[in-house]
Tab-separated table of C-alpha atoms and ligand atoms in Angstrom:
chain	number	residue	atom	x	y	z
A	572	UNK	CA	105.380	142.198	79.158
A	573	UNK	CA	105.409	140.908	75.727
A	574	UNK	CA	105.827	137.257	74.859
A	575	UNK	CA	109.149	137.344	73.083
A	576	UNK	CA	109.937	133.466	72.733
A	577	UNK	CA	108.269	129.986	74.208
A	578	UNK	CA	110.673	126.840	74.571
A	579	UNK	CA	109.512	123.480	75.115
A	580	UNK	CA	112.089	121.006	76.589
A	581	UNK	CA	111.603	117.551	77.230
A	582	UNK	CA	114.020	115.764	79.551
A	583	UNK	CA	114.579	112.308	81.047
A	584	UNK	CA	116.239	112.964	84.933
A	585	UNK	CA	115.049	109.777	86.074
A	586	UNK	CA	111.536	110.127	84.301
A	587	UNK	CA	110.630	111.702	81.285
A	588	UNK	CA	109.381	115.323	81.954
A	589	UNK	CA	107.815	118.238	79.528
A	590	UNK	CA	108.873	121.997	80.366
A	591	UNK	CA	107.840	124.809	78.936
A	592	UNK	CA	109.624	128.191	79.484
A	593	UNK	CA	107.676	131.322	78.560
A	594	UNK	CA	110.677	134.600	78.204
A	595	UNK	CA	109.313	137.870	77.728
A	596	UNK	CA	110.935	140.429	76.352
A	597	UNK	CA	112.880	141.761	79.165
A	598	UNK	CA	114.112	138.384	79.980
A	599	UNK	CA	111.849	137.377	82.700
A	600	UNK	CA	110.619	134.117	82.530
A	601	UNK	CA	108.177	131.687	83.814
A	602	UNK	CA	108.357	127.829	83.758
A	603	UNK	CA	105.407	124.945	83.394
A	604	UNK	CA	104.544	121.313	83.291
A	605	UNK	CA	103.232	119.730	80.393
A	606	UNK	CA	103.788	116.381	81.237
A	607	UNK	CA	101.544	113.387	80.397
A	608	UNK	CA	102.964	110.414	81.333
A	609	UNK	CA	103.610	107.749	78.134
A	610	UNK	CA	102.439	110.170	76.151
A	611	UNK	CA	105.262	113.038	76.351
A	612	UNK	CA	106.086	113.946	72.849
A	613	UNK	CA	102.356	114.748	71.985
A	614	UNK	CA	102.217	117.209	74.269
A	615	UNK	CA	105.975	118.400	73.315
A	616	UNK	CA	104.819	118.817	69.437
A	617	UNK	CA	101.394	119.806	70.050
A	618	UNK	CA	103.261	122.662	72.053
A	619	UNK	CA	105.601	123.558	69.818
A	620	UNK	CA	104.029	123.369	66.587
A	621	UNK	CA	100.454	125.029	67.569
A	622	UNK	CA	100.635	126.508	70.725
A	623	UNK	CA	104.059	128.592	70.573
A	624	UNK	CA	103.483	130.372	67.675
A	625	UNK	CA	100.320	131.926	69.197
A	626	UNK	CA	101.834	133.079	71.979
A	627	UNK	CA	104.624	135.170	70.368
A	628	UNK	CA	103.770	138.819	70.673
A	629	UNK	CA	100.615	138.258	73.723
A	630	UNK	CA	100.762	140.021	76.643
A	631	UNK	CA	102.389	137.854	79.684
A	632	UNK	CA	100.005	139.584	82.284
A	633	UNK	CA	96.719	138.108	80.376
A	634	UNK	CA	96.427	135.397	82.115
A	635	UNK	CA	92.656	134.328	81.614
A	636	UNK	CA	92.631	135.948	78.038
A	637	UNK	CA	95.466	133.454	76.980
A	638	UNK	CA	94.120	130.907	78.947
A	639	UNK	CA	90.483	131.531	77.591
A	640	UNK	CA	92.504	132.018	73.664
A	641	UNK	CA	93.952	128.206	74.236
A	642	UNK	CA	90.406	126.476	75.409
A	643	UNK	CA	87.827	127.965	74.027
A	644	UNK	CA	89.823	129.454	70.550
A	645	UNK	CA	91.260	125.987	69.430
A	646	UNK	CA	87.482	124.477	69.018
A	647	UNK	CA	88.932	121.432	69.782
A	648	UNK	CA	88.267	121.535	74.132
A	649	UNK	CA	89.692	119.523	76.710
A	650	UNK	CA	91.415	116.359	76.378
A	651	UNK	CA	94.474	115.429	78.282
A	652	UNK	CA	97.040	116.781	75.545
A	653	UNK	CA	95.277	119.757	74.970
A	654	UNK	CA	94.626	120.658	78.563
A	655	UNK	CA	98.408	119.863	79.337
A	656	UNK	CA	99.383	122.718	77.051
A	657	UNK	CA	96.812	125.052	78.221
A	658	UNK	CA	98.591	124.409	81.926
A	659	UNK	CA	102.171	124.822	80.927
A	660	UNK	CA	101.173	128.085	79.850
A	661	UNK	CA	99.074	128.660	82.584
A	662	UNK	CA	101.928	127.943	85.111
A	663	UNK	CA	104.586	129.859	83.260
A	664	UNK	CA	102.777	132.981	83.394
A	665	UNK	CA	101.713	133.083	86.748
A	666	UNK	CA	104.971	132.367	87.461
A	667	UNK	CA	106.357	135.417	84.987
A	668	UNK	CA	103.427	137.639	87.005
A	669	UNK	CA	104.282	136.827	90.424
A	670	UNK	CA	108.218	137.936	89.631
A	671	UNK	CA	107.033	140.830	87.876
A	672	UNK	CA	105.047	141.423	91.360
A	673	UNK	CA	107.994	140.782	93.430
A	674	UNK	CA	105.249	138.123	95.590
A	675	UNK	CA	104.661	134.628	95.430
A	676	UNK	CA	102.021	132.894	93.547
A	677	UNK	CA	99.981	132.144	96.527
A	678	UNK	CA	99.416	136.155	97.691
A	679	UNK	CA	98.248	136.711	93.801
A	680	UNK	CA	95.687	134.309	94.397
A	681	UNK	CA	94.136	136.112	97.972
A	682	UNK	CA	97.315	135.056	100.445
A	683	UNK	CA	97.778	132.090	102.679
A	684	UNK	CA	94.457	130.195	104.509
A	685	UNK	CA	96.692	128.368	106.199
A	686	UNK	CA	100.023	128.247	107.695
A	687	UNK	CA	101.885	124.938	106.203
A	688	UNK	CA	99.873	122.058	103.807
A	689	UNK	CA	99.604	119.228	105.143
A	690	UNK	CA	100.363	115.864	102.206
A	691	UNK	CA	100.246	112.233	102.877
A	692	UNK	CA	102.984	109.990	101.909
A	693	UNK	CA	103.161	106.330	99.738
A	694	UNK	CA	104.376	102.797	101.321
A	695	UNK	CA	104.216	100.668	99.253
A	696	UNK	CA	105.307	96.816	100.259
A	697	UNK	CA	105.130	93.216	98.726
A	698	UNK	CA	103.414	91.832	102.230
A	699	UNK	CA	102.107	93.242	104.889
A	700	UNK	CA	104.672	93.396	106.977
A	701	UNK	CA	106.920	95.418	104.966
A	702	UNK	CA	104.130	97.700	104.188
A	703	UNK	CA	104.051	98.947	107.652
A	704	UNK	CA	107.698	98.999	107.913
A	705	UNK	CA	107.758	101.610	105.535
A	706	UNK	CA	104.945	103.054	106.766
A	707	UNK	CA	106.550	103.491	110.295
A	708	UNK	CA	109.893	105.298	108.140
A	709	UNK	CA	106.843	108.292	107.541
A	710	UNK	CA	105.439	107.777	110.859
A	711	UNK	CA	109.398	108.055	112.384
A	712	UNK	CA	109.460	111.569	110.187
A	713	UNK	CA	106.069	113.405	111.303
A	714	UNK	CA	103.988	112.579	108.350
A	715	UNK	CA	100.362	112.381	109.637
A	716	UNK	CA	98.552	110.902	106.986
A	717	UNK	CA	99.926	107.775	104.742
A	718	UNK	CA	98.563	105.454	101.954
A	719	UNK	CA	99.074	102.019	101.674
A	720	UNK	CA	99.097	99.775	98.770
A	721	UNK	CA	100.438	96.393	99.371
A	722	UNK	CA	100.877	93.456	96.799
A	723	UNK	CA	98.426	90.931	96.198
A	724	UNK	CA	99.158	87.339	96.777
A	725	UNK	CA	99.053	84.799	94.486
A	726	UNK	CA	100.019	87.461	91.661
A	727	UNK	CA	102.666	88.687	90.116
A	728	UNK	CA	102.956	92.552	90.263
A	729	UNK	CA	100.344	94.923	91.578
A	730	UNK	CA	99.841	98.506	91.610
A	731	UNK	CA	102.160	99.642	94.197
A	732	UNK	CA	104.520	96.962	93.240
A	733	UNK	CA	106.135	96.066	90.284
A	734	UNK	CA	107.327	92.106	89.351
A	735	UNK	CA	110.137	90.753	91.150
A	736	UNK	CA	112.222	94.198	91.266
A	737	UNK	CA	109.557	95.263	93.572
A	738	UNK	CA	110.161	98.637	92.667
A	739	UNK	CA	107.776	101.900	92.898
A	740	UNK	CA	105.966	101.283	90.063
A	741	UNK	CA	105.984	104.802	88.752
A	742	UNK	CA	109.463	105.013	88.315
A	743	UNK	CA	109.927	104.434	84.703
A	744	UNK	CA	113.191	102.902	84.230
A	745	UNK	CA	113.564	100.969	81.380
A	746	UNK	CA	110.229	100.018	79.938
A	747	UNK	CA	110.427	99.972	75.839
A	748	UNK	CA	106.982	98.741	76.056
A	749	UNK	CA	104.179	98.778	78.440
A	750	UNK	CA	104.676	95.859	81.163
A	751	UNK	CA	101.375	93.533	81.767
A	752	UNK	CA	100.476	92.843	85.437
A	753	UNK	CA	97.174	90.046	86.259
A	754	UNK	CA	94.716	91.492	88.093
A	755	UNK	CA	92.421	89.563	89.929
A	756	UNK	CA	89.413	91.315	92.042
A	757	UNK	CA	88.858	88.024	94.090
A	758	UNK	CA	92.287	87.817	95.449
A	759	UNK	CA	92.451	91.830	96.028
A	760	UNK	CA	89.202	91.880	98.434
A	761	UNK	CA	90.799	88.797	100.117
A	762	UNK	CA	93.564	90.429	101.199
A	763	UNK	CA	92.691	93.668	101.411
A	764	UNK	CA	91.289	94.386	104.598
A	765	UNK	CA	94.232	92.608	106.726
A	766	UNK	CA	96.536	95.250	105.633
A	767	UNK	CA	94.027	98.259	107.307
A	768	UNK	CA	93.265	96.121	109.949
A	769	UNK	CA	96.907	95.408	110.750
A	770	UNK	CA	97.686	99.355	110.144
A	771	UNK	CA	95.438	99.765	112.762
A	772	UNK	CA	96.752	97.532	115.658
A	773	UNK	CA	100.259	98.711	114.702
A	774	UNK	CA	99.474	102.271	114.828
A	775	UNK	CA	96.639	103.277	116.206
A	776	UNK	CA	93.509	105.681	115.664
A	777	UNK	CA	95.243	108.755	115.328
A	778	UNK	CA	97.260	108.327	112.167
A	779	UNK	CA	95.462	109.093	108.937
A	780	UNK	CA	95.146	106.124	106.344
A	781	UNK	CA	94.549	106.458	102.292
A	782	UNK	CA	94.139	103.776	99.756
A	783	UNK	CA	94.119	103.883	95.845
A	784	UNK	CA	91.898	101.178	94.173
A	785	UNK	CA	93.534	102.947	90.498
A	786	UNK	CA	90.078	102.079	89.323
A	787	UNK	CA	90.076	98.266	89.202
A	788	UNK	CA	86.348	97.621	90.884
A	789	UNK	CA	83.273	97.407	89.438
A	790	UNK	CA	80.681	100.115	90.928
A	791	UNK	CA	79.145	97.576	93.079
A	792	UNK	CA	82.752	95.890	94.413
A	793	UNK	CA	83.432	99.477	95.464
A	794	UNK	CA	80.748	99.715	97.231
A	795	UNK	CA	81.555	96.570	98.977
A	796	UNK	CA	85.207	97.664	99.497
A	797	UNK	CA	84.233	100.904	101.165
A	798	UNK	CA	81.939	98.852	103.355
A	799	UNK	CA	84.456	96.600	104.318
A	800	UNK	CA	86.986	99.015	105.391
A	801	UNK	CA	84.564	101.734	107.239
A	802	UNK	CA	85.836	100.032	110.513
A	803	UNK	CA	89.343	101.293	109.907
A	804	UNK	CA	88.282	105.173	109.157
A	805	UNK	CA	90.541	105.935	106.382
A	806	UNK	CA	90.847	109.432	105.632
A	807	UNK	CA	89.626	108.432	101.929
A	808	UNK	CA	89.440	105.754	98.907
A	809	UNK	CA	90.944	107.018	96.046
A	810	UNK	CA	89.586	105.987	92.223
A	811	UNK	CA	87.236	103.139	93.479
A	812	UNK	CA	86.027	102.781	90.724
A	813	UNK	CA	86.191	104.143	86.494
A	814	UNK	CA	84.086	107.018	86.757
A	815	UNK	CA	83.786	108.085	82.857
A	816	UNK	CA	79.755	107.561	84.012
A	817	UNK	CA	79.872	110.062	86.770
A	818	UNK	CA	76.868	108.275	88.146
A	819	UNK	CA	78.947	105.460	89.436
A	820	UNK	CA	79.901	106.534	92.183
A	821	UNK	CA	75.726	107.760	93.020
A	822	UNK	CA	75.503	103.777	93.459
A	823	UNK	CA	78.682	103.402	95.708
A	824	UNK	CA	77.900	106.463	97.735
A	825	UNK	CA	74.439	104.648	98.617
A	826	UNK	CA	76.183	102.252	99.887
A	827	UNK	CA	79.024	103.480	102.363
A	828	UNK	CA	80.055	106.196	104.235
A	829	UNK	CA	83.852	105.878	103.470
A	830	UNK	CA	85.121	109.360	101.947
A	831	UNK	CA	85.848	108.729	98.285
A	832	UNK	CA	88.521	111.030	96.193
A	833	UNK	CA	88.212	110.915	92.468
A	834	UNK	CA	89.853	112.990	89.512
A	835	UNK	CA	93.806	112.967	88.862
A	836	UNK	CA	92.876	112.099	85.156
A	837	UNK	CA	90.290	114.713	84.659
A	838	UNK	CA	90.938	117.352	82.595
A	839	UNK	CA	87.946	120.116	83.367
A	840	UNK	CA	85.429	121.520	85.934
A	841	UNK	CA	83.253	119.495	83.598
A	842	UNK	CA	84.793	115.891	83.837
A	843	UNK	CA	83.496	116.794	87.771
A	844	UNK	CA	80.476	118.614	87.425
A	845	UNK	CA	78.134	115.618	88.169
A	846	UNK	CA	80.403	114.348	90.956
A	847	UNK	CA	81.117	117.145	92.556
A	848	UNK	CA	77.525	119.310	92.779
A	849	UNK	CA	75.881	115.599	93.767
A	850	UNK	CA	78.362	115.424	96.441
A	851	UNK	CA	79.557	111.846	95.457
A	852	UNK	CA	82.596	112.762	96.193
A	853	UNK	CA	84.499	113.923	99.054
A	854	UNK	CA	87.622	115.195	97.828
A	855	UNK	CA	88.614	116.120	94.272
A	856	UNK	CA	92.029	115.164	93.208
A	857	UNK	CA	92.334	117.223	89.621
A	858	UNK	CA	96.015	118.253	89.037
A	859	UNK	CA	97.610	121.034	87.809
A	860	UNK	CA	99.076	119.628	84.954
A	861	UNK	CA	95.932	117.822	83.658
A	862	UNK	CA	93.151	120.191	84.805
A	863	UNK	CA	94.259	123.618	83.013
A	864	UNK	CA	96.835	124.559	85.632
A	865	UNK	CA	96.483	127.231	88.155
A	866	UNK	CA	93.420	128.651	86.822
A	867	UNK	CA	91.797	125.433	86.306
A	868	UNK	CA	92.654	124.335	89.967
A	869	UNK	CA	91.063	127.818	91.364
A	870	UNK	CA	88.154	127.245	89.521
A	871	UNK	CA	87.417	123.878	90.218
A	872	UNK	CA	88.361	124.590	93.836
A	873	UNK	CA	85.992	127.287	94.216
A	874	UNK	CA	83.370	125.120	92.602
A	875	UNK	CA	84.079	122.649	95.049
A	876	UNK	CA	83.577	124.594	97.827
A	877	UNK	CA	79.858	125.355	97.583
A	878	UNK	CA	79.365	121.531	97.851
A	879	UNK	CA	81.750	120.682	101.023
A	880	UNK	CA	84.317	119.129	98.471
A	881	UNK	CA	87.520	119.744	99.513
A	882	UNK	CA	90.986	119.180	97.049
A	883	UNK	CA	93.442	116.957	97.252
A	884	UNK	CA	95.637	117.089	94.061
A	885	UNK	CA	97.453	114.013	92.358
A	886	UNK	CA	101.111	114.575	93.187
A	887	UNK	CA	102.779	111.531	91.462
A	888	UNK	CA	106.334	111.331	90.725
A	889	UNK	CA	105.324	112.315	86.863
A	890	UNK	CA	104.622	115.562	87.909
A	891	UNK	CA	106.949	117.618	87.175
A	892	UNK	CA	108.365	119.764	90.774
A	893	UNK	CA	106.889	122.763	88.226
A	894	UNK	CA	103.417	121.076	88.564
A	895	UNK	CA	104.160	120.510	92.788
A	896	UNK	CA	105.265	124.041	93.236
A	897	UNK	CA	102.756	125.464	91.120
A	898	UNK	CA	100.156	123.046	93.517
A	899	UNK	CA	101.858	124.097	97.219
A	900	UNK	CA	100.764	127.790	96.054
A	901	UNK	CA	96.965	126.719	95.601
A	902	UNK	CA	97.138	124.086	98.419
A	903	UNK	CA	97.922	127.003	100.389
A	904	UNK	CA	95.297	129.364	99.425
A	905	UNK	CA	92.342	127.116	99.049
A	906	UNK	CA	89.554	127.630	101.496
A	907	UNK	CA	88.865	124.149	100.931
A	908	UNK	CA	91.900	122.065	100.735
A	909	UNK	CA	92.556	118.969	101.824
A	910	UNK	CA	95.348	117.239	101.855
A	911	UNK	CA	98.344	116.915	99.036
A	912	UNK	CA	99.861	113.288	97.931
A	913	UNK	CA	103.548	113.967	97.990
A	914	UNK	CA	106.093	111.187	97.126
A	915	UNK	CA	109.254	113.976	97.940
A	916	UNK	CA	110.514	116.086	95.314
A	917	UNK	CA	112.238	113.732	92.953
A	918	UNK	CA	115.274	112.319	92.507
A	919	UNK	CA	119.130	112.835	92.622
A	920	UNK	CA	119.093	113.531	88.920
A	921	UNK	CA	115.695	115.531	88.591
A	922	UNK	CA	117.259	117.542	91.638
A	923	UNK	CA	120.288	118.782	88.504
A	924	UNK	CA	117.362	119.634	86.934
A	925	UNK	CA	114.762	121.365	88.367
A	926	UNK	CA	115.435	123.195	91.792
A	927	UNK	CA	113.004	125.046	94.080
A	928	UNK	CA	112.560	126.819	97.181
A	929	UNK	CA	109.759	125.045	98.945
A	930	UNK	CA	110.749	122.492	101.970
A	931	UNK	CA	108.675	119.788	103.772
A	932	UNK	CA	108.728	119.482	107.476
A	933	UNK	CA	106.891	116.357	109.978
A	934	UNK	CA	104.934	116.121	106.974
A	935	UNK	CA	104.223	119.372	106.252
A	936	UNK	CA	104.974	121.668	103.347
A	937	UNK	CA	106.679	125.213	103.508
A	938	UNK	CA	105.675	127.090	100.978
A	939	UNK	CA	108.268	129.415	99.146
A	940	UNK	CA	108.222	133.041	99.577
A	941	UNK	CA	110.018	133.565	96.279
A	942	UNK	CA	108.602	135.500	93.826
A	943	UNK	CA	106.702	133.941	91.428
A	944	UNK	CA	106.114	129.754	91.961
A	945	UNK	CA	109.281	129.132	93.512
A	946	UNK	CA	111.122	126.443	91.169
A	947	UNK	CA	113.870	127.147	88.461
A	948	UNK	CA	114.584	124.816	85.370
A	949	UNK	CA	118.344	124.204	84.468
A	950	UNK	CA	118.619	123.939	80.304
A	951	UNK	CA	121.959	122.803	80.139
A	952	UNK	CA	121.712	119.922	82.972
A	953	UNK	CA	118.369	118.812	80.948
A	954	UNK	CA	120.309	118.426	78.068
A	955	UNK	CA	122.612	115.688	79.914
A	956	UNK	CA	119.132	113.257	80.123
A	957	UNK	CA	117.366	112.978	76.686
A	958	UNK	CA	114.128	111.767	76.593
A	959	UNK	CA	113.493	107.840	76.870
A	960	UNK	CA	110.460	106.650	75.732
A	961	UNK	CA	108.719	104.816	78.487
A	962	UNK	CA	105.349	103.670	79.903
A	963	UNK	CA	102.562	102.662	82.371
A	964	UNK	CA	101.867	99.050	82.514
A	965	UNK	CA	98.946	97.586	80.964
A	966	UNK	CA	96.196	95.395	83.629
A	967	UNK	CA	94.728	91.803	82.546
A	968	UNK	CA	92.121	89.554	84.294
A	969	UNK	CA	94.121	86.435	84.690
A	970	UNK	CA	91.886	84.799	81.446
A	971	UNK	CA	93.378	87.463	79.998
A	972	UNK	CA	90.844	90.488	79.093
A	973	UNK	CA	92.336	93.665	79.145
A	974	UNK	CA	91.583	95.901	82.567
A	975	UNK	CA	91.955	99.112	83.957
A	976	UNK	CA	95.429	99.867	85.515
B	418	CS2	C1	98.464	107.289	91.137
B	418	CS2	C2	99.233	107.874	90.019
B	418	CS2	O1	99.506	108.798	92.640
B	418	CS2	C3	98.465	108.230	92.331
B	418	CS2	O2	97.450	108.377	92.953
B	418	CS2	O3	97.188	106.927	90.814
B	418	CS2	O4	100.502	107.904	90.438
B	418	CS2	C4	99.167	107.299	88.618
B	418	CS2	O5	99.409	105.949	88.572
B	418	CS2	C5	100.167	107.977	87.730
B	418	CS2	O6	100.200	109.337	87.969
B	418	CS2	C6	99.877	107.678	86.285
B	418	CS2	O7	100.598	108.503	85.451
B	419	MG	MG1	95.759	107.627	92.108
């Protein structure tokens, strides 16, 4: 199974995307995600112009030899860019192994552990009100498990929510430039709690609740958040805090018993160590495409494990359906998995694009039974949506200091 040629291909269906296709030399192929979101063509050239060449003439079936070749070989470890390339190739070649197998990802890894995986969905509102509206759309469709962000008010644009087109704020449409949202931690715990609270009396006990801070409280505020909403048993509190000091979150976990999930930016088992073998963390949220893809996953998964950390992978709409399908095989398979964040499998236009074989029911993903991970790449339809730079917005206090967003 010789590596006969390695195309990268970035695309704008909606969203800017990075794919890498792997073709060996009897035509099989295998596809991956390389994208990091703002950041795309870094990744793209950093693929093409360093990684590629490498690969020409490796075997396809060494998976941890390649994968060991692109970390440890380059001297220059981790990072997101570097780790996004190291997943792409990752993916594609568990992909290329399970065809070559005739079996899907998920039996080359030691088979199912469970039947279906079970994801939470995102509503997302400017009040309240129309928070749980939304959130009653999942609850109509059998999810069992939702997050809600809501807007703040008294400010304009929030995480969740973006300015007056109140649209999902990770749908990049048009942004030449990074939009600015306030941010102000005062209003935020304010408001917070009604929207759990209300949750609550709307839908009862049974219904599992997530919210995602994206980072914005201090160690201590965190602390006070989880405290404040323990009476509303949310099934976690995602990025409560920055945790580039892993022993943050030593000082919120002394201070509440609300589960706390951590980790869609990390890159390595070692941006986690500390959390994850202090057990200040309850759920690990590394990603396929920014953790050293399949092989990165298993390994931090198993490392989890030993410390009653489960996995809940990031599974934002810049994910590529490469990085969800290549996800829905581990989610599967992991002894200790959690839960998966799914916000559906993109849009009208990414669906020309990409297609796959995996299907969500009440909630619930199926996972594929096609050999290898189950998705397929269209070239020519990419070609019809050319990249378009775009990015995240940037947070400021409302004196205007720059924040986390
Ligand atoms: C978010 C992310 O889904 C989440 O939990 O925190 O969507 C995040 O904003 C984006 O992936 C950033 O690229
Ligand atoms: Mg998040």
């Amino acid at each position: 199974m010789i590596i006969k040629d390695v195309r990268v291909i970035t695309c704008c269906p909606g969203r800017n995307f990075v794919t890498l296709k792997i073709i060996t030399e009897d035509g099989t192929y295998g596809i991956g995600d390389a994208t990091v979101n703002g950041r795309e063509l870094a990744v793209e050239t950093y693929l093409r112009e360093h990684v590629a060449p490498c690969l020409i003439g490796r075997n396809a079936h060494d998976i941890e030899d390649i994968w060991q070749y692109l970390y440890r070989g380059v001297y220059w470890r981790r990072g997101p860019i570097n780790m996004a390339a190291v997943a792409a190739v990752d993916m594609a070649l568990w992909d290329i192994k399970g065809k070559v197998a005739g079996m899907p990802v998920y039996q080359l890894l030691g088979g199912k552990s469970r039947q279906s995986v079970m994801t939470y969905a995102h509503a997302n509102g400017d009040t309240i009100e129309n928070t749980l509206d939304m959130m009653e759309g999942f609850v109509k469709q059998g999810f069992k498990a939702i997050r809600l962000q809501c807007a703040v008010p008294g400010m304009d644009g929030t995480y969740g929510i973006l300015g007056e087109k109140k649209d999902y704020f990770e749908m990049q449409n048009s942004r030449p430039l990074p939009p600015e949202q306030p941010w102000s931690t005062t209003k935020y715990l304010n408001n917070i709690e009604g929207l759990f609270r209300a949750a609550r009396e709307r839908f009862g006990d049974e219904i599992e609740l997530m919210h995602d801070v994206h980072s914005r409280l201090t160690p201590i505020e965190a602390a006070r958040l989880g405290k404040m909403l323990e009476p509303y048993n949310l099934f976690f509190l995602e990025d409560a805090s920055i945790a580039e000091n892993q022993e943050n979150y030593k000082l919120i976990r002394q201070h509440t018993t609300i589960p706390l999930a951590l980790g869609e930016t990390y890159n390595t088992i070692w941006d986690c160590k500390d959390l994850i073998q202090n057990q200040w963390i309850d759920y690990i949220r590394t990603a396929a495409t920014h953790a050293g893809g399949i092989t990165g996953l298993r390994r931090i998964s198993d490392f989890a494990a030993i410390y009653n950390v489960r996995t809940a992978p990031h599974g934002a709409p810049d994910l590529s359906p490469i990085c969800f399908a290549a996800q829905a095989h581990v989610d599967i398979w992991a002894p200790n998995f959690g839960i998966q964040e799914f916000v559906g499998f993109g849009t009208e236009t990414s669906d020309e694009v990409f297609s796959y074989d995996h299907s969500i029911k009440k909630g619930m993903i199926q996972v594929s039974d096609t050999p290898g991970l189950g998705v397929d790449f269209n070239e020519e339809a990419a070609a019809d949506y050319p990249y378009n730079r775009s990015y995240l917005p940037v947070s400021r206090l409302e004196d205007g200091t720059l924040w986390h967003w």
